[in-house]
Structures are given as C-alpha cells and as structure tokens.
PDB file of C-alpha atoms in Angstrom:
ATOM      1  CA  ASP A   1       0.000   0.000   0.000  1.00 64.00           C
ATOM      2  CA  ALA A   2       1.252   3.498  -0.810  1.00 81.00           C
ATOM      3  CA  GLY A   3       0.185   4.915   2.522  1.00 94.00           C
ATOM      4  CA  VAL A   4      -1.637   8.203   2.976  1.00 97.00           C
ATOM      5  CA  ILE A   5      -0.952  10.483   0.032  1.00 97.00           C
ATOM      6  CA  GLN A   6      -0.997  14.263   0.338  1.00 98.00           C
ATOM      7  CA  SER A   7      -0.583  16.905  -2.305  1.00 97.00           C
ATOM      8  CA  PRO A   8       1.015  19.248  -2.821  1.00 97.00           C
ATOM      9  CA  ARG A   9       4.007  18.620  -0.572  1.00 97.00           C
ATOM     10  CA  HIS A  10       4.880  22.299  -0.553  1.00 97.00           C
ATOM     11  CA  GLU A  11       2.716  25.312  -1.287  1.00 97.00           C
ATOM     12  CA  VAL A  12       3.730  28.938  -1.305  1.00 98.00           C
ATOM     13  CA  THR A  13       0.994  31.474  -1.859  1.00 97.00           C
ATOM     14  CA  GLU A  14       0.204  35.083  -1.238  1.00 97.00           C
ATOM     15  CA  MET A  15      -2.143  36.404   1.380  1.00 97.00           C
ATOM     16  CA  GLY A  16      -5.723  36.445   0.175  1.00 97.00           C
ATOM     17  CA  GLN A  17      -5.366  33.550  -2.216  1.00 97.00           C
ATOM     18  CA  GLU A  18      -7.345  30.338  -1.995  1.00 97.00           C
ATOM     19  CA  VAL A  19      -5.417  27.215  -1.004  1.00 98.00           C
ATOM     20  CA  THR A  20      -6.607  23.637  -1.440  1.00 98.00           C
ATOM     21  CA  LEU A  21      -4.823  20.733   0.196  1.00 98.00           C
ATOM     22  CA  ARG A  22      -5.593  17.189  -0.890  1.00 98.00           C
ATOM     23  CA  CYS A  23      -5.488  13.827   0.809  1.00 98.00           C
ATOM     24  CA  LYS A  24      -5.967  10.250  -0.325  1.00 98.00           C
ATOM     25  CA  PRO A  25      -6.415   7.898   2.639  1.00 97.00           C
ATOM     26  CA  ILE A  26      -5.299   4.291   2.783  1.00 96.00           C
ATOM     27  CA  SER A  27      -7.727   2.078   0.933  1.00 95.00           C
ATOM     28  CA  GLY A  28     -10.228   0.474   3.283  1.00 93.00           C
ATOM     29  CA  HIS A  29      -9.807   3.031   6.043  1.00 94.00           C
ATOM     30  CA  ASN A  30     -13.031   4.750   7.015  1.00 92.00           C
ATOM     31  CA  SER A  31     -11.791   7.528   9.300  1.00 94.00           C
ATOM     32  CA  LEU A  32      -9.855  10.538   8.072  1.00 96.00           C
ATOM     33  CA  PHE A  33      -8.228  13.296  10.094  1.00 96.00           C
ATOM     34  CA  TRP A  34      -6.754  16.701   9.263  1.00 97.00           C
ATOM     35  CA  TYR A  35      -4.096  18.128  11.597  1.00 97.00           C
ATOM     36  CA  ARG A  36      -2.063  21.314  11.611  1.00 97.00           C
ATOM     37  CA  GLN A  37       1.389  21.693  13.146  1.00 97.00           C
ATOM     38  CA  THR A  38       3.128  24.936  14.069  1.00 96.00           C
ATOM     39  CA  MET A  39       5.977  25.711  16.403  1.00 93.00           C
ATOM     40  CA  MET A  40       3.714  27.803  18.601  1.00 92.00           C
ATOM     41  CA  ARG A  41       0.713  25.500  18.875  1.00 92.00           C
ATOM     42  CA  GLY A  42       2.139  22.061  18.178  1.00 93.00           C
ATOM     43  CA  LEU A  43      -0.038  19.415  16.523  1.00 94.00           C
ATOM     44  CA  GLU A  44      -3.740  20.263  16.479  1.00 94.00           C
ATOM     45  CA  LEU A  45      -6.647  18.219  15.197  1.00 94.00           C
ATOM     46  CA  LEU A  46      -8.733  20.353  12.850  1.00 96.00           C
ATOM     47  CA  ILE A  47     -11.486  17.980  11.779  1.00 96.00           C
ATOM     48  CA  TYR A  48     -12.194  14.327  11.357  1.00 93.00           C
ATOM     49  CA  PHE A  49     -14.529  12.287   9.197  1.00 95.00           C
ATOM     50  CA  ASN A  50     -16.005   8.854   9.674  1.00 93.00           C
ATOM     51  CA  ASN A  51     -17.509   7.130   6.643  1.00 94.00           C
ATOM     52  CA  ASN A  52     -17.179  10.427   4.748  1.00 95.00           C
ATOM     53  CA  VAL A  53     -19.255  12.328   7.313  1.00 95.00           C
ATOM     54  CA  PRO A  54     -17.684  15.117   9.405  1.00 95.00           C
ATOM     55  CA  ILE A  55     -17.822  14.022  13.036  1.00 92.00           C
ATOM     56  CA  ASP A  56     -15.930  16.738  14.865  1.00 92.00           C
ATOM     57  CA  ASP A  57     -14.883  20.061  13.367  1.00 93.00           C
ATOM     58  CA  SER A  58     -14.338  21.858  16.657  1.00 92.00           C
ATOM     59  CA  GLY A  59     -10.678  22.366  15.819  1.00 92.00           C
ATOM     60  CA  MET A  60     -11.322  24.275  12.606  1.00 95.00           C
ATOM     61  CA  PRO A  61      -9.977  27.733  13.417  1.00 88.00           C
ATOM     62  CA  GLU A  62     -12.526  29.877  11.622  1.00 85.00           C
ATOM     63  CA  ASP A  63     -14.864  30.131   8.674  1.00 91.00           C
ATOM     64  CA  ARG A  64     -11.990  30.585   6.271  1.00 96.00           C
ATOM     65  CA  PHE A  65     -11.279  26.887   6.694  1.00 97.00           C
ATOM     66  CA  SER A  66     -13.479  24.201   5.180  1.00 97.00           C
ATOM     67  CA  ALA A  67     -13.034  20.472   4.619  1.00 97.00           C
ATOM     68  CA  LYS A  68     -14.848  17.995   2.448  1.00 97.00           C
ATOM     69  CA  MET A  69     -14.795  14.289   1.867  1.00 97.00           C
ATOM     70  CA  PRO A  70     -16.840  13.577  -1.269  1.00 96.00           C
ATOM     71  CA  ASN A  71     -15.937   9.890  -1.285  1.00 95.00           C
ATOM     72  CA  ALA A  72     -13.957   7.315   0.670  1.00 94.00           C
ATOM     73  CA  SER A  73     -10.762   7.902  -1.259  1.00 95.00           C
ATOM     74  CA  PHE A  74     -10.433  11.676  -1.299  1.00 96.00           C
ATOM     75  CA  SER A  75     -10.589  14.668   1.016  1.00 98.00           C
ATOM     76  CA  THR A  76      -9.761  18.340   0.689  1.00 98.00           C
ATOM     77  CA  LEU A  77      -8.944  21.099   3.136  1.00 98.00           C
ATOM     78  CA  LYS A  78      -9.532  24.570   1.766  1.00 98.00           C
ATOM     79  CA  ILE A  79      -8.439  27.915   3.131  1.00 97.00           C
ATOM     80  CA  GLN A  80     -10.074  30.972   1.622  1.00 97.00           C
ATOM     81  CA  PRO A  81      -8.756  33.601   1.912  1.00 96.00           C
ATOM     82  CA  SER A  82      -5.395  32.536   3.240  1.00 97.00           C
ATOM     83  CA  GLU A  83      -3.457  34.604   5.790  1.00 96.00           C
ATOM     84  CA  PRO A  84       0.201  34.498   6.882  1.00 97.00           C
ATOM     85  CA  ARG A  85      -0.798  32.952  10.234  1.00 96.00           C
ATOM     86  CA  ASP A  86      -2.080  29.917   8.344  1.00 97.00           C
ATOM     87  CA  SER A  87       1.503  29.001   7.510  1.00 98.00           C
ATOM     88  CA  ALA A  88       2.050  25.531   8.953  1.00 98.00           C
ATOM     89  CA  VAL A  89       2.488  21.888   8.078  1.00 98.00           C
ATOM     90  CA  TYR A  90      -0.849  20.218   7.454  1.00 98.00           C
ATOM     91  CA  PHE A  91      -1.089  16.475   8.001  1.00 98.00           C
ATOM     92  CA  CYS A  92      -3.750  14.084   6.897  1.00 97.00           C
ATOM     93  CA  ALA A  93      -4.173  10.735   8.650  1.00 96.00           C
ATOM     94  CA  SER A  94      -6.460   7.761   8.170  1.00 95.00           C
ATOM     95  CA  SER A  95      -7.483   4.744  10.209  1.00 93.00           C
ATOM     96  CA  LEU A  96     -10.026   2.019  10.641  1.00 89.00           C
ATOM     97  CA  SER A  97     -12.513   3.637  12.975  1.00 80.00           C
ATOM     98  CA  GLY A  98     -12.233   2.798  16.661  1.00 75.00           C
ATOM     99  CA  ALA A  99     -10.615   4.353  19.701  1.00 65.00           C
ATOM    100  CA  GLY A 100      -7.908   1.725  19.868  1.00 74.00           C
ATOM    101  CA  ASN A 101      -6.850   1.806  16.238  1.00 83.00           C
ATOM    102  CA  GLU A 102      -3.696   3.398  14.967  1.00 90.00           C
ATOM    103  CA  GLN A 103      -3.715   6.384  12.695  1.00 93.00           C
ATOM    104  CA  PHE A 104      -1.471   6.435   9.666  1.00 95.00           C
ATOM    105  CA  PHE A 105      -0.134   9.877   8.819  1.00 96.00           C
ATOM    106  CA  GLY A 106       0.770  11.292   5.457  1.00 96.00           C
ATOM    107  CA  PRO A 107       3.999  13.191   4.789  1.00 96.00           C
ATOM    108  CA  GLY A 108       2.306  16.549   5.235  1.00 97.00           C
ATOM    109  CA  THR A 109       1.909  19.698   3.173  1.00 98.00           C
ATOM    110  CA  ARG A 110       4.110  22.613   4.136  1.00 98.00           C
ATOM    111  CA  LEU A 111       2.107  25.778   3.515  1.00 98.00           C
ATOM    112  CA  THR A 112       3.700  29.200   3.429  1.00 98.00           C
ATOM    113  CA  VAL A 113       1.474  32.238   3.071  1.00 98.00           C
ATOM    114  CA  LEU A 114       3.378  35.409   2.253  1.00 97.00           C
TER     115      LEU A 114
ATOM    116  CA  ASP B   1     -10.265  15.821  28.864  1.00 56.00           C
ATOM    117  CA  ALA B   2      -7.731  13.665  30.661  1.00 61.00           C
ATOM    118  CA  LYS B   3      -4.258  15.088  30.140  1.00 87.00           C
ATOM    119  CA  THR B   4      -0.804  13.566  30.080  1.00 93.00           C
ATOM    120  CA  THR B   5       2.441  14.846  31.530  1.00 95.00           C
ATOM    121  CA  GLN B   6       5.791  13.989  29.983  1.00 96.00           C
ATOM    122  CA  PRO B   7       9.325  15.287  30.486  1.00 97.00           C
ATOM    123  CA  ASN B   8      10.262  17.835  27.849  1.00 96.00           C
ATOM    124  CA  SER B   9      13.449  16.044  26.892  1.00 97.00           C
ATOM    125  CA  MET B  10      15.548  12.975  27.593  1.00 97.00           C
ATOM    126  CA  GLU B  11      18.888  11.663  26.460  1.00 97.00           C
ATOM    127  CA  SER B  12      20.033   8.109  26.116  1.00 96.00           C
ATOM    128  CA  ASN B  13      23.114   6.330  24.880  1.00 96.00           C
ATOM    129  CA  GLU B  14      22.943   4.330  21.706  1.00 96.00           C
ATOM    130  CA  GLU B  15      22.259   0.627  22.177  1.00 95.00           C
ATOM    131  CA  GLU B  16      20.978   1.204  25.703  1.00 95.00           C
ATOM    132  CA  PRO B  17      17.349   0.744  26.801  1.00 95.00           C
ATOM    133  CA  VAL B  18      15.226   3.858  27.087  1.00 97.00           C
ATOM    134  CA  HIS B  19      12.321   4.349  29.463  1.00 98.00           C
ATOM    135  CA  LEU B  20      10.002   7.211  28.575  1.00 98.00           C
ATOM    136  CA  PRO B  21       7.546   8.049  31.362  1.00 97.00           C
ATOM    137  CA  CYS B  22       4.039   9.445  31.107  1.00 97.00           C
ATOM    138  CA  ASN B  23       1.692  10.482  33.886  1.00 96.00           C
ATOM    139  CA  HIS B  24      -2.046  10.469  33.325  1.00 94.00           C
ATOM    140  CA  SER B  25      -3.576  10.654  36.782  1.00 92.00           C
ATOM    141  CA  THR B  26      -7.083  11.595  35.532  1.00 89.00           C
ATOM    142  CA  ILE B  27      -7.394   8.662  33.140  1.00 90.00           C
ATOM    143  CA  SER B  28     -10.806   7.026  32.942  1.00 86.00           C
ATOM    144  CA  GLY B  29     -11.660   3.398  32.441  1.00 83.00           C
ATOM    145  CA  THR B  30     -12.325   3.674  28.714  1.00 83.00           C
ATOM    146  CA  ASP B  31      -9.210   5.671  27.817  1.00 88.00           C
ATOM    147  CA  TYR B  32      -6.655   3.939  25.663  1.00 90.00           C
ATOM    148  CA  ILE B  33      -3.014   4.963  26.117  1.00 93.00           C
ATOM    149  CA  HIS B  34      -1.356   5.612  22.771  1.00 94.00           C
ATOM    150  CA  TRP B  35       2.237   6.410  21.951  1.00 96.00           C
ATOM    151  CA  TYR B  36       3.246   8.073  18.724  1.00 97.00           C
ATOM    152  CA  ARG B  37       6.567   9.473  17.658  1.00 97.00           C
ATOM    153  CA  GLN B  38       7.586  12.080  15.149  1.00 97.00           C
ATOM    154  CA  LEU B  39      10.942  11.893  13.468  1.00 95.00           C
ATOM    155  CA  PRO B  40      12.427  15.105  12.089  1.00 92.00           C
ATOM    156  CA  SER B  41      10.560  16.429   9.063  1.00 91.00           C
ATOM    157  CA  GLN B  42       8.067  13.554   9.052  1.00 93.00           C
ATOM    158  CA  GLY B  43       4.498  12.948  10.099  1.00 95.00           C
ATOM    159  CA  PRO B  44       3.739  11.237  13.395  1.00 96.00           C
ATOM    160  CA  GLU B  45       4.141   7.483  13.476  1.00 96.00           C
ATOM    161  CA  TYR B  46       2.258   5.024  15.648  1.00 94.00           C
ATOM    162  CA  VAL B  47       4.401   3.190  18.178  1.00 96.00           C
ATOM    163  CA  ILE B  48       2.131   1.230  20.494  1.00 95.00           C
ATOM    164  CA  HIS B  49      -1.069   1.403  22.504  1.00 93.00           C
ATOM    165  CA  GLY B  50      -2.726  -0.365  25.411  1.00 92.00           C
ATOM    166  CA  LEU B  51      -5.656  -0.283  27.764  1.00 91.00           C
ATOM    167  CA  THR B  52      -4.829  -2.159  30.951  1.00 91.00           C
ATOM    168  CA  SER B  53      -2.229  -4.822  30.302  1.00 91.00           C
ATOM    169  CA  ASN B  54       1.384  -4.400  29.271  1.00 93.00           C
ATOM    170  CA  VAL B  55       1.914  -4.622  25.527  1.00 94.00           C
ATOM    171  CA  ASN B  56       4.834  -5.594  23.331  1.00 95.00           C
ATOM    172  CA  ASN B  57       5.391  -5.137  19.619  1.00 93.00           C
ATOM    173  CA  ARG B  58       8.347  -5.066  17.300  1.00 91.00           C
ATOM    174  CA  MET B  59       9.065  -1.428  18.043  1.00 90.00           C
ATOM    175  CA  ALA B  60       8.642  -1.137  21.789  1.00 95.00           C
ATOM    176  CA  SER B  61       6.982  -2.245  25.008  1.00 97.00           C
ATOM    177  CA  LEU B  62       4.354  -0.405  26.978  1.00 97.00           C
ATOM    178  CA  ALA B  63       4.255  -0.878  30.719  1.00 97.00           C
ATOM    179  CA  ILE B  64       1.035   0.338  32.345  1.00 96.00           C
ATOM    180  CA  ALA B  65       0.817   0.902  36.079  1.00 95.00           C
ATOM    181  CA  GLU B  66      -1.723  -1.165  37.942  1.00 94.00           C
ATOM    182  CA  ASP B  67      -3.798   1.929  38.754  1.00 94.00           C
ATOM    183  CA  ARG B  68      -3.367   3.135  35.133  1.00 94.00           C
ATOM    184  CA  LYS B  69      -2.284   6.574  36.299  1.00 94.00           C
ATOM    185  CA  SER B  70       1.084   6.266  34.621  1.00 96.00           C
ATOM    186  CA  SER B  71       2.767   4.334  31.855  1.00 97.00           C
ATOM    187  CA  THR B  72       6.248   3.854  30.450  1.00 97.00           C
ATOM    188  CA  LEU B  73       7.308   3.372  26.875  1.00 98.00           C
ATOM    189  CA  ILE B  74      10.347   1.131  26.664  1.00 97.00           C
ATOM    190  CA  LEU B  75      12.698   1.079  23.719  1.00 97.00           C
ATOM    191  CA  HIS B  76      14.793  -1.980  24.356  1.00 94.00           C
ATOM    192  CA  ARG B  77      17.883  -0.957  22.449  1.00 94.00           C
ATOM    193  CA  ALA B  78      17.941   2.609  21.211  1.00 94.00           C
ATOM    194  CA  THR B  79      19.462   3.456  17.857  1.00 96.00           C
ATOM    195  CA  LEU B  80      20.171   6.826  16.301  1.00 96.00           C
ATOM    196  CA  ARG B  81      17.017   6.381  14.227  1.00 95.00           C
ATOM    197  CA  ASP B  82      14.950   6.450  17.423  1.00 96.00           C
ATOM    198  CA  ALA B  83      15.753  10.127  17.965  1.00 97.00           C
ATOM    199  CA  ALA B  84      12.334  11.765  17.787  1.00 97.00           C
ATOM    200  CA  VAL B  85       9.595  13.484  19.751  1.00 97.00           C
ATOM    201  CA  TYR B  86       7.521  10.874  21.578  1.00 98.00           C
ATOM    202  CA  TYR B  87       3.902  11.641  22.410  1.00 97.00           C
ATOM    203  CA  CYS B  88       1.814   9.908  25.054  1.00 96.00           C
ATOM    204  CA  ILE B  89      -1.872  10.376  24.238  1.00 93.00           C
ATOM    205  CA  LEU B  90      -5.145   9.315  25.809  1.00 90.00           C
ATOM    206  CA  THR B  91      -8.280   8.705  23.777  1.00 83.00           C
ATOM    207  CA  PHE B  92     -11.589   9.292  25.482  1.00 72.00           C
ATOM    208  CA  GLY B  93     -13.749   6.564  24.070  1.00 65.00           C
ATOM    209  CA  ASN B  94     -13.359   7.979  20.607  1.00 71.00           C
ATOM    210  CA  GLU B  95     -10.716   8.213  17.934  1.00 79.00           C
ATOM    211  CA  LYS B  96      -9.452  11.710  18.539  1.00 83.00           C
ATOM    212  CA  LEU B  97      -5.765  12.148  19.267  1.00 87.00           C
ATOM    213  CA  THR B  98      -4.880  15.242  21.289  1.00 88.00           C
ATOM    214  CA  PHE B  99      -1.152  15.777  21.024  1.00 91.00           C
ATOM    215  CA  GLY B 100       0.726  17.485  23.844  1.00 90.00           C
ATOM    216  CA  THR B 101       4.297  18.707  23.660  1.00 91.00           C
ATOM    217  CA  GLY B 102       5.824  15.249  24.017  1.00 96.00           C
ATOM    218  CA  THR B 103       9.333  14.201  25.015  1.00 97.00           C
ATOM    219  CA  ARG B 104      12.221  15.005  22.704  1.00 97.00           C
ATOM    220  CA  LEU B 105      14.526  11.983  22.818  1.00 98.00           C
ATOM    221  CA  THR B 106      18.153  12.487  21.913  1.00 97.00           C
ATOM    222  CA  ILE B 107      20.338   9.452  21.278  1.00 97.00           C
ATOM    223  CA  ILE B 108      24.014   9.860  22.037  1.00 96.00           C
ATOM    224  CA  PRO B 109      26.320   7.818  19.798  1.00 94.00           C
TER     225      PRO B 109
END
C-alpha cells in the first residue's frame, strides 16, 4: 500500500489567495483526520470524518477553513482567503474507525502564506 | 479531557534501553493509552497502545501501572534512528488524538 498520500508537498501562496490541500487515505480506512502543526501550537486536530461524514470540526480555526470528503478515497482542506498565520504543516491521517486503532499519517503539506 | 504529563526532553546512549515516562492521573476506564513518535521532518508514526495490560510489539513495550495513572514506553535498544519526539496520548472513548508537547529523545552515539 502506498500509505496516505498528500498533495502538494509544498505550497507557497500570497495572502488572500485560496489554497486547497488534498489527501488520499489508505484504501479500506473509514476515518480521516486533518491536523495542523506549528511551532507555537504544536499538533492540532482540525477535523475528522467517519464514513465520509464530518464528526468533529471543533478544531477548525474559523470560517476561512473548510473540509470535504466527497468519497472514501479523497478529502480536501480549503483555506479561503489565506493569511500568513495559516503558515504551517498540514497532516492528513487515516485509520479504521475505533478508539484503539492506529492512525497512519501522510507526509504533510508545508504551507507558506506570504 | 484527561491530560498527560511527559518530560520535555531525555537523552540516552545508543544501544541502551530507554524508558520514557508518562503520567495520566485523571485517566478514565475507557481511555486507551497511545504512543506516537515524530521523526524530524516527518508525520507522526504510531508506536504502540494499550488499555490495561502491558503490551509488546516489534518497536517497543508499553508498561502500564496497575492503577493506570502512569505508563512507560520502553525502547529496548535505542538506535540513532529512534531520535524523535515521543507523544503519550489518551483517547476518550473515541478516535481523537490530542497531542501534547511530548518528550524530545536524543540518542548519544
């Protein structure tokens, strides 16, 4: 298995632009998670889906952030408009649902907003 | 939410065992104890998890105190590739992982 796939790996954009991050979970996994990591705040869970349905979006910072999971093999995290404070590494992870199951993380997307 | 407390950093000599402690005094009966690690410039990686009994896998061992208020991750023979930030995380009957600041493990050659 190729593991969790994220694209792009690096994104540099200007303030005010729309940014879309993409994630392909491991085949057969039915839970998907979006995290953000910064030096100041560490690793934060933004949102997670189970069977393509958003379960908990309490970590989404504000309305500029939105996430979708149109099918079991694809999810997007969109930031519109982007701001410099959104600069971070964004990780996607997937798992078989269940509190005791391990999450498999992707390599991350490093976002820089100028 | 039940929280965990870990030392900010630890050092260990290469090829020696490493014991990484974690306190979780407010743990509840349904909380799993998970350990993840993050190597430099990579995403977090699952290490091990347990509920009540000690657990072993190819990467490490997890020793859980009888009262479950603390646990210890044991790397039996540390290598340079084990240098990472190690996170001890409780789940609260669901799948969410709430990462703290973890323990930065340095391996001395």
